[in-house]
Tab-separated table of C-alpha atoms and ligand atoms in Angstrom:
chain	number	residue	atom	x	y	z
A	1	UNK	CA	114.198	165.382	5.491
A	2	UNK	CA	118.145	165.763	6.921
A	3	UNK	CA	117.764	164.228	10.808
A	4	UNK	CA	120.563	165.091	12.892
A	5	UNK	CA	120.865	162.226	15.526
A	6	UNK	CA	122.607	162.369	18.813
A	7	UNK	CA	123.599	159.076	20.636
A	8	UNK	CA	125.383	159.231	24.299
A	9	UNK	CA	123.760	156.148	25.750
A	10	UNK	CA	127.295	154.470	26.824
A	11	UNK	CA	131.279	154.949	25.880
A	12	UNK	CA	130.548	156.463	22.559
A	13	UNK	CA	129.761	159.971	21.901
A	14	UNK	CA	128.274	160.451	18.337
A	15	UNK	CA	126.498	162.567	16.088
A	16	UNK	CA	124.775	161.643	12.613
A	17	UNK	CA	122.934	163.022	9.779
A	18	UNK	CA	120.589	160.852	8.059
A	19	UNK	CA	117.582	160.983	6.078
A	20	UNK	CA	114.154	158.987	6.464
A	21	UNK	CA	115.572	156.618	3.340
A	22	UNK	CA	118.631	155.861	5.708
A	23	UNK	CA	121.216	157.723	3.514
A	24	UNK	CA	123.631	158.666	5.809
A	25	UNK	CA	125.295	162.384	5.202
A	26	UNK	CA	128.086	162.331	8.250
A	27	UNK	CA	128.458	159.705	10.888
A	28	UNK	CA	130.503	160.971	13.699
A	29	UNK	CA	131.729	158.681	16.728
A	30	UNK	CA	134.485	159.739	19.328
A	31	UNK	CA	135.164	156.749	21.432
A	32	UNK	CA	136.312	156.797	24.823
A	33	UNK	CA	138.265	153.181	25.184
A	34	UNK	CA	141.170	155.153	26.536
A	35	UNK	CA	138.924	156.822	29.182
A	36	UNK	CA	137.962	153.482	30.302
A	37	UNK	CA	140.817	150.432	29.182
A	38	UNK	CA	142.756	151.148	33.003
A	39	UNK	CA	139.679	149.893	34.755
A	40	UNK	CA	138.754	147.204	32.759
A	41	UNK	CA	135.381	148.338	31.977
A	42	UNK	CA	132.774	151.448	31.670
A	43	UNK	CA	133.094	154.068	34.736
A	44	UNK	CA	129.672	155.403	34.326
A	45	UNK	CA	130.936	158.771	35.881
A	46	UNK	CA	133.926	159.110	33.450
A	47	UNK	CA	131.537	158.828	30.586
A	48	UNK	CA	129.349	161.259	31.677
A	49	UNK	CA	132.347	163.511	32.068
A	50	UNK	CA	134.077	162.773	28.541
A	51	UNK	CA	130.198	163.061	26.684
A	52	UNK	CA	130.110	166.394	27.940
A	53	UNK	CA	134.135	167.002	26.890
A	54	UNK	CA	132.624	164.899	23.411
A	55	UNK	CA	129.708	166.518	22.106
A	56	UNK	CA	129.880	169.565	20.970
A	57	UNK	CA	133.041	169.252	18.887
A	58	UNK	CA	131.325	165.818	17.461
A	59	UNK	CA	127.748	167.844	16.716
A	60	UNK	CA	130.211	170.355	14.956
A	61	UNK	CA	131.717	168.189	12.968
A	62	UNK	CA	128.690	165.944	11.763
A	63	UNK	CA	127.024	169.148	10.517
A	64	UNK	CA	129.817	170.536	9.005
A	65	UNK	CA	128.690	168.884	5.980
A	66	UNK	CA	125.818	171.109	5.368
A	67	UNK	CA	126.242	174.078	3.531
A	68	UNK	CA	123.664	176.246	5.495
A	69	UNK	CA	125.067	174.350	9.002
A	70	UNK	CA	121.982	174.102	11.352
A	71	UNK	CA	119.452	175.923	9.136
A	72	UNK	CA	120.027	173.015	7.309
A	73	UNK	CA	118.564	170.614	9.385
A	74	UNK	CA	114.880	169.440	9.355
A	75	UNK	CA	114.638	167.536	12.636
A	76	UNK	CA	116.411	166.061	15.676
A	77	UNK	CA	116.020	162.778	17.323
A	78	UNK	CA	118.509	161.813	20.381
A	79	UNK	CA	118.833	158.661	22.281
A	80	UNK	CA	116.428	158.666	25.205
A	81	UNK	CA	117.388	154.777	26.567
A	82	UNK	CA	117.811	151.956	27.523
A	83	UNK	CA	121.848	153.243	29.062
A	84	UNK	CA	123.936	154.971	31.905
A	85	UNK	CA	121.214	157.845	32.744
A	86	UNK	CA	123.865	160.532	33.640
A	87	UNK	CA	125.494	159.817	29.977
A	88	UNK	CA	122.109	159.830	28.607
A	89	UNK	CA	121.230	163.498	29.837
A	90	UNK	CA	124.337	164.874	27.887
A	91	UNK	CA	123.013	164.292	24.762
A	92	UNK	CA	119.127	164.378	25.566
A	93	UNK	CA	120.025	167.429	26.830
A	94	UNK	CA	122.029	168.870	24.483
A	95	UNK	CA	119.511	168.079	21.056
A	96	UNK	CA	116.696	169.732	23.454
A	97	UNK	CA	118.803	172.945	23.790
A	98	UNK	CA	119.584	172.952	19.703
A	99	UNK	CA	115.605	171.935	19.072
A	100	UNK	CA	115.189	174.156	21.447
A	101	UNK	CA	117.135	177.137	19.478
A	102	UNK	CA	116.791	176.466	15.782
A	103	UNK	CA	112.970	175.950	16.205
A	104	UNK	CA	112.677	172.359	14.766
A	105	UNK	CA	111.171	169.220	16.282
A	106	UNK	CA	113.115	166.409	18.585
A	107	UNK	CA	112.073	162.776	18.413
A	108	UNK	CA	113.614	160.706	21.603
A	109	UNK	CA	114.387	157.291	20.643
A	110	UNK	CA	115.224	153.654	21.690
A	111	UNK	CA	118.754	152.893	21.650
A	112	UNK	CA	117.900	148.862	20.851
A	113	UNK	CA	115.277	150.353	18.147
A	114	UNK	CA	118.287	152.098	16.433
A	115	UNK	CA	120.188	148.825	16.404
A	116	UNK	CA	117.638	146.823	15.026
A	117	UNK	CA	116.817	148.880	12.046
A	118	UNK	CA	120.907	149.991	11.447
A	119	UNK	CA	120.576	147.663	8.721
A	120	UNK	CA	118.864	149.725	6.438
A	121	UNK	CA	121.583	152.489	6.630
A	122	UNK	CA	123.489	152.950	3.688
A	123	UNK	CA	126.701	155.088	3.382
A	124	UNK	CA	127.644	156.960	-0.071
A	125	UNK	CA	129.616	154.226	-2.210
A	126	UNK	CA	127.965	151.286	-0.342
A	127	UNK	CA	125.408	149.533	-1.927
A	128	UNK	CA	122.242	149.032	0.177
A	129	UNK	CA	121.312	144.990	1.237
A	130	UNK	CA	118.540	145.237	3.957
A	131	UNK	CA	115.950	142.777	4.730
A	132	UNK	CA	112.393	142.582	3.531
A	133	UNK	CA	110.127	143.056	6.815
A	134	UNK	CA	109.577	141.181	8.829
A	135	UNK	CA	112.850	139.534	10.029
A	136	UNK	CA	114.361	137.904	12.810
A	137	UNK	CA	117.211	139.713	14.740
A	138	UNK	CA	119.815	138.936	17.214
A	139	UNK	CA	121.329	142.081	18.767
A	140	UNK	CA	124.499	141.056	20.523
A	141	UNK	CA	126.317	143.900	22.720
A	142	UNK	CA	128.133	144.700	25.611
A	143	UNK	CA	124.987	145.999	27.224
A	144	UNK	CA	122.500	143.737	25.624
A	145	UNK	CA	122.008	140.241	23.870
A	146	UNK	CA	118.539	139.452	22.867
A	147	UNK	CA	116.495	138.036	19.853
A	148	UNK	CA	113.509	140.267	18.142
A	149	UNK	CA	111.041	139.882	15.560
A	150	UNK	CA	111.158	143.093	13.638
A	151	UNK	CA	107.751	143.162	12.558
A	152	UNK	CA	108.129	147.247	10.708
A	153	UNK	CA	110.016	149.430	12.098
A	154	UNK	CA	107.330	150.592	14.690
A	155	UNK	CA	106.483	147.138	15.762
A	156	UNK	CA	109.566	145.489	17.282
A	157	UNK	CA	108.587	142.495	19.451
A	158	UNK	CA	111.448	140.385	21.886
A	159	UNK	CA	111.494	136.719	21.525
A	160	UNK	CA	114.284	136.064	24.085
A	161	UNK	CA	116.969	137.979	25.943
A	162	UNK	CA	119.770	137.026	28.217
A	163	UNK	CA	118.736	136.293	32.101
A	164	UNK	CA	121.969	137.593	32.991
A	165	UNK	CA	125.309	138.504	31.314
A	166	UNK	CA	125.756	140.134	27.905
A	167	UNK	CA	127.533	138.380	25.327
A	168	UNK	CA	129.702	141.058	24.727
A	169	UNK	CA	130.604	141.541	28.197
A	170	UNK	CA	130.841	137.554	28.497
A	171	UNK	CA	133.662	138.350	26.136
A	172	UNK	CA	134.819	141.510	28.252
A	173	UNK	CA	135.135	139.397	31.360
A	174	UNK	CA	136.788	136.655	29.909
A	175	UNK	CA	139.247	139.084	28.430
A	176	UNK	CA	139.830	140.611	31.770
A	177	UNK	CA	140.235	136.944	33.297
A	178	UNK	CA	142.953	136.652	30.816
A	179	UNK	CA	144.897	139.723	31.375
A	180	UNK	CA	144.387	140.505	27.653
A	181	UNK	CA	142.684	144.434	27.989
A	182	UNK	CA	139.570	145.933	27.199
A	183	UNK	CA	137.384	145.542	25.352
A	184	UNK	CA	138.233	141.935	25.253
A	185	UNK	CA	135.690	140.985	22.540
A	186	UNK	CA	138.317	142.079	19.571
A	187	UNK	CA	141.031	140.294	21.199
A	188	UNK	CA	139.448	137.044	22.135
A	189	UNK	CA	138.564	137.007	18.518
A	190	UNK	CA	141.570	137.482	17.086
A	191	UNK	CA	143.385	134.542	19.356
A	192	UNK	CA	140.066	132.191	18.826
A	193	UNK	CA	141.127	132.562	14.930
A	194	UNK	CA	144.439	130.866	15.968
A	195	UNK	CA	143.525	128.441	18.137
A	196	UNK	CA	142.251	125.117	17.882
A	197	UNK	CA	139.108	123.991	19.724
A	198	UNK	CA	138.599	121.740	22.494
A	199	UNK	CA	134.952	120.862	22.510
A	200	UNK	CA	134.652	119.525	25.695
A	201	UNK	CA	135.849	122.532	27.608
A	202	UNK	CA	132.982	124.356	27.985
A	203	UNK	CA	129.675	123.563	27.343
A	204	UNK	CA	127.070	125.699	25.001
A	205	UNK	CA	124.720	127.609	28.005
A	206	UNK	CA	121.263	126.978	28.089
A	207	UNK	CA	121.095	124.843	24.728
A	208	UNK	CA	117.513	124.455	25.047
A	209	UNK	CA	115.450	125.390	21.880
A	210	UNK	CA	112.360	125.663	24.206
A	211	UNK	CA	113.158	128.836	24.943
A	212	UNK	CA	115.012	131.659	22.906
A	213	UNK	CA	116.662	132.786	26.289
A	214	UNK	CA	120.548	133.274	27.056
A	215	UNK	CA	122.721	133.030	29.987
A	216	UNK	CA	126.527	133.437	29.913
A	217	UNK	CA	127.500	133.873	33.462
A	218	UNK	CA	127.826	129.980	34.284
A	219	UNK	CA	130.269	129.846	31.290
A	220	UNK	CA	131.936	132.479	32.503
A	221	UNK	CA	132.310	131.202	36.166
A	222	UNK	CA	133.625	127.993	33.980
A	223	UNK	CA	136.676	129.709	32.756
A	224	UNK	CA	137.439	131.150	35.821
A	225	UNK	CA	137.530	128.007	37.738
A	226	UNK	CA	139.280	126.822	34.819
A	227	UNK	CA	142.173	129.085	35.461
A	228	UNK	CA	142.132	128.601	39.136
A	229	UNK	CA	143.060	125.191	38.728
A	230	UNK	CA	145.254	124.901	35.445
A	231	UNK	CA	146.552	129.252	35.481
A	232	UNK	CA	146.276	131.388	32.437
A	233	UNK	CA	148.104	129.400	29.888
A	234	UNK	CA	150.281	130.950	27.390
A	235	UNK	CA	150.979	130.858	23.610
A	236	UNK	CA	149.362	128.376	21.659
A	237	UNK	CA	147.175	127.324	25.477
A	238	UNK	CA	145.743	130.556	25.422
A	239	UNK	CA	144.592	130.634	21.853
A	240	UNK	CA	143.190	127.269	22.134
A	241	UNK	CA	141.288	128.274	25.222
A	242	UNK	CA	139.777	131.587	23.662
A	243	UNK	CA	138.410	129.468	20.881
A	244	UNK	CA	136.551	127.299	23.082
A	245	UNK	CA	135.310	130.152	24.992
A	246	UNK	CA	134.250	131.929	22.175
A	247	UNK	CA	132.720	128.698	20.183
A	248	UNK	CA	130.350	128.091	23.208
A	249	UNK	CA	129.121	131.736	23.409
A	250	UNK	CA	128.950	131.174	19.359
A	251	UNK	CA	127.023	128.373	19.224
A	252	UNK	CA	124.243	129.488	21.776
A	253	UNK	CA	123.777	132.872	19.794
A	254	UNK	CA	123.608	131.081	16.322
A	255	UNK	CA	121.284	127.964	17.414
A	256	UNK	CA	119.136	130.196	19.009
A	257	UNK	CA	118.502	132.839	16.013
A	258	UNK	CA	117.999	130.091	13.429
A	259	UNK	CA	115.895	128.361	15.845
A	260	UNK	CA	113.441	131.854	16.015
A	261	UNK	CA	113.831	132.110	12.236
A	262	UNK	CA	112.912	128.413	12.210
A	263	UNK	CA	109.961	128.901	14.446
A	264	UNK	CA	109.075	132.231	13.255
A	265	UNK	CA	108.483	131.263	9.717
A	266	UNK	CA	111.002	133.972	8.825
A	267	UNK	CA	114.010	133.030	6.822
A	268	UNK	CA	115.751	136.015	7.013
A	269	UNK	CA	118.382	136.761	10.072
A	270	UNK	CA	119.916	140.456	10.948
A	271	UNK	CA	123.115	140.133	12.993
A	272	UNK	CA	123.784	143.363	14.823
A	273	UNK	CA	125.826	145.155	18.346
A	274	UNK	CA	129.448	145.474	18.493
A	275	UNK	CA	129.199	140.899	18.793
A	276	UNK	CA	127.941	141.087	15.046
A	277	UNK	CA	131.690	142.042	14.410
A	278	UNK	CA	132.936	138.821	15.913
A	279	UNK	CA	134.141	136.748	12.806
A	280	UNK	CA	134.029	133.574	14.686
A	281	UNK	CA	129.921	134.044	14.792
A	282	UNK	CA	129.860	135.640	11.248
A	283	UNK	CA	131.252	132.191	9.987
A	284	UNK	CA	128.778	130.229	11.882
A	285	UNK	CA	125.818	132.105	11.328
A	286	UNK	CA	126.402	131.928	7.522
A	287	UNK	CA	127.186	128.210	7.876
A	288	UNK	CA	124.291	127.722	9.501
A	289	UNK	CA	121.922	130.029	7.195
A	290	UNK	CA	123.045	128.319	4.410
A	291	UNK	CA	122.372	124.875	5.397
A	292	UNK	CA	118.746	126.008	6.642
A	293	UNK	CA	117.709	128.181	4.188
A	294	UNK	CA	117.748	131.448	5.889
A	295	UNK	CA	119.190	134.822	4.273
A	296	UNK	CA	121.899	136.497	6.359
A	297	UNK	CA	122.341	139.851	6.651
A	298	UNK	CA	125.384	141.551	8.799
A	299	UNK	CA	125.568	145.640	8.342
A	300	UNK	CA	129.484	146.747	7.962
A	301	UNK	CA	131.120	146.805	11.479
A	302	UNK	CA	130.288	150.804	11.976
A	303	UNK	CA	127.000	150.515	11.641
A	304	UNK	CA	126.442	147.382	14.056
A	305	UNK	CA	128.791	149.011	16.869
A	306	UNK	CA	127.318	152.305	18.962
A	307	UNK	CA	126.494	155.136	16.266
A	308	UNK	CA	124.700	158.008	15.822
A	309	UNK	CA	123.234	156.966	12.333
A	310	UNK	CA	121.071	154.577	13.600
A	311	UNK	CA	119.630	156.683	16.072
A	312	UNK	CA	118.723	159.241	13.411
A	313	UNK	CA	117.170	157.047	11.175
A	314	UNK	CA	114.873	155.254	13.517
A	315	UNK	CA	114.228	159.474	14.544
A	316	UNK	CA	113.646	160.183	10.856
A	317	UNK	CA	110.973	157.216	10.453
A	318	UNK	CA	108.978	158.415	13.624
A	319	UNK	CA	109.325	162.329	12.233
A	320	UNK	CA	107.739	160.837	8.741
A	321	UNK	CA	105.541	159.390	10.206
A	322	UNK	CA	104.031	162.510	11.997
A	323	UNK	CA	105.475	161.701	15.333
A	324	UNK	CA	107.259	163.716	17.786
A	325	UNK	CA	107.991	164.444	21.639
A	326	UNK	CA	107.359	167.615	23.641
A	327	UNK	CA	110.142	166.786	26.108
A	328	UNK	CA	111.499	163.722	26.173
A	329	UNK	CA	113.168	161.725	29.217
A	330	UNK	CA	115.553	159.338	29.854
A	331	UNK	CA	114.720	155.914	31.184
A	332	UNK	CA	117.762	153.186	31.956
A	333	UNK	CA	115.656	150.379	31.113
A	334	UNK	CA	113.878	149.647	28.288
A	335	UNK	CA	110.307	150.045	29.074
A	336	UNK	CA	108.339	149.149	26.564
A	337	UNK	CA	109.415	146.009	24.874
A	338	UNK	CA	107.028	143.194	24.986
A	339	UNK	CA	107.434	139.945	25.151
A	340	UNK	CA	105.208	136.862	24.659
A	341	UNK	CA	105.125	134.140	22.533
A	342	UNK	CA	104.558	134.900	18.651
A	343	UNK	CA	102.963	133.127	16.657
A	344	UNK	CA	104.093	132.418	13.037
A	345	UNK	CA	102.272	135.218	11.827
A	346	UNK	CA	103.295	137.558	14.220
A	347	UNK	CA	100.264	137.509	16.547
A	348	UNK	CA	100.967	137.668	20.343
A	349	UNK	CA	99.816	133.855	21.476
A	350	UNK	CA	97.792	133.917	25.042
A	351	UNK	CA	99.198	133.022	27.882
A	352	UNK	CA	98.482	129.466	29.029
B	401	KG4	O1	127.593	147.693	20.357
B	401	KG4	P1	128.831	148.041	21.117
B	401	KG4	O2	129.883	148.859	20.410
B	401	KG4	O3	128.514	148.820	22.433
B	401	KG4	C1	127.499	148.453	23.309
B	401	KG4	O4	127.820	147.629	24.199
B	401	KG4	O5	126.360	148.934	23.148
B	401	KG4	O6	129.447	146.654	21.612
B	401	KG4	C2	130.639	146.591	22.340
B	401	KG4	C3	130.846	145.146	22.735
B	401	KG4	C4	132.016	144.957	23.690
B	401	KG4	O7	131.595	144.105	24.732
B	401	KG4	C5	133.054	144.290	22.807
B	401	KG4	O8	133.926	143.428	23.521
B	401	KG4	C6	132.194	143.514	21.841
B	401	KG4	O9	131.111	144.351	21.570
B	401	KG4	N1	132.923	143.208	20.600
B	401	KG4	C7	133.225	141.969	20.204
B	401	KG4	C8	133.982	142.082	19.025
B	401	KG4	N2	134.108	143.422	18.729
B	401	KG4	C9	133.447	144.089	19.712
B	401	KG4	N3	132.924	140.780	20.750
B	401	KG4	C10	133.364	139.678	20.107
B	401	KG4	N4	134.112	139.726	18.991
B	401	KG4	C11	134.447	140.887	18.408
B	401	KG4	N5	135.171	140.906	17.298
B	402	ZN	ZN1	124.397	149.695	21.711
């Protein structure tokens, strides 16, 4: 079964075919960081504007590896949420029209869904390393940051989430603080790799293993009384001061996933969102892992970031599975995550 995918939840307009074994055929992505680097950050109404610019030409090319074109494919599935709703009707709107036309069925699906399982995508050349179920996974974006027990690929359950900030746009913010550009999260990394750190400087948020929660806006109001008082520092100042920003955000992602793992029962640890690429938290995590026991796994940097792929595949499971959607809508929010304490096995623990 060939899935073509459709993903326009945010800044990236893509366009995927997979199949239900997560061979991917074409992975298409046309960013819009240019649209958005002037203002520091994502203009919801530009990226509605440039998704509707993106798509078709994207769609085009992503099937363009299909001899018979769209006769070729079996099925669509398009991102229905969680996102920026007026960038989410371009493409919901769009794989309706071509279900709509070709006569095949449309699957909506959840953006953080297609992260979670992006793992188990495997390009032509690459050799496959995915997870057993069930495993633990920390999803660390600019939109999200959050820890899951992926139980199968229909039964996703959240074991803690940020209360405020993203991690990735912790990273954003701190960039912009800096004058350094957007996104800041590549940037920060790079400079953190040639700094040294100052542990005192900023303090890990919320260190607490009693709960799998995040919060990264204190931290962040931390650097920027920082620079109030001391300036933005230059040279060797500034790397030093990106690697203590980036250690604390660091070490509260990586203590908190091997803690879930830990409590879980489940020694095995996805990292995925555009954060996964940060090589400050790849080197921790796998410390860390290693010294408890737990099996890593980080999918190459395309498939963590925004994609199309992912979105197809987690399409192609529900379509195998004999599932599909009249007429799917968009939500903003993600509405149907729950979230409890698990047991070891799984099992949703009463409340007390
Ligand atoms: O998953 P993604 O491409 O888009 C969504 O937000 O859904 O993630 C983008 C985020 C941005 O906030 C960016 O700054 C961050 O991921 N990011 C990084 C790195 N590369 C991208 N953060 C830290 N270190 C990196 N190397
Ligand atoms: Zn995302």
């Amino acid at each position: 079964m060939i899935v073509l995918g459709i993903e326009s939840s945010c800044d990236e307009t893509a366009a995927a075919l997979v199949n239900e074994h997560g061979d991917v055929l074409s992975d298409v992505v046309a960013s819009q960081i240019d649209v958005h680097a002037e203002f520091g950050g994502i203009v919801p109404e530009l990226a509605s504007r440039a998704h509707i610019r993106n798509i078709v030409p994207v769609i085009r090319n992503a099937v363009s590896v299909l001899p018979g074109g769209f006769s070729d494919v079996d099925a669509f599935a398009v991102t229905q949420g969680p996102g920026l709703v007026g960038a989410l009707l371009v493409g919901l709107q769009t794989a309706k029209s071509l279900a709509w036309s070709v006569g095949r069925p449309l699957v909506g699906v959840n953006h953080l869904d297609g992260h979670l399982l992006a793992v188990h995508l495997r390009k032509e050349g690459e050799s496959r390393r995915a997870p057993e179920y069930p495993y633990i996974a920390l999803l660390a974006s600019g939109g999200h940051t959050a820890i899951y027990r992926v139980q199968s690929w229909s039964d996703i359950r959240l074991l803690g989430q940020t209360r405020d900030d993203a991690a990735g746009e912790a990273f954003d913010k701190a960039a912009k603080m800096l004058s350094l550009g957007y996104p800041g999260g590549p940037v920060v990394d790079r400079l953190a790799g040639e700094g040294c750190l100052e542990q005192k400087l900023f303090s890990v948020p919320m260190p607490s293993l009693e709960n799998l929660d995040f919060s990264f806006s204190g931290l962040k109001s931390a650097l920027a009384r920082h620079i109030e008082l001391r300036g933005i520092p230059g040279g060797r100042g500034l790397a030093d001061l990106c690697a203590s920003f980036q250690f604390a955000v660091v070490e509260a992602l990586v203590r908190k996933s091997v803690a879930a793992c830990k409590t879980q029962g489940v020694p095995r640890l996805v990292l995925t969102g555009g954060v996964a690429a940060n090589r400050g938290l790849r080197e921790r995590a796998k410390q860390s892992c290693l010294a408890e026991g737990i099996e890593l796994y980080v999918p190459p940097a395309a498939s963590c970031t925004d994609n199309a792929a992912m979105i197809a595949y987690a399409g192609a499971l529900r379509l195998a599975a004999g599932e599909q959607d009249e007429a799917p809508t968009v939500y903003s929010r993600d509405p149907h995550r729950r979230r409890g304490k698990f047991r070891r096995d799984g099992t949703l623990a009463p409340r007390t």
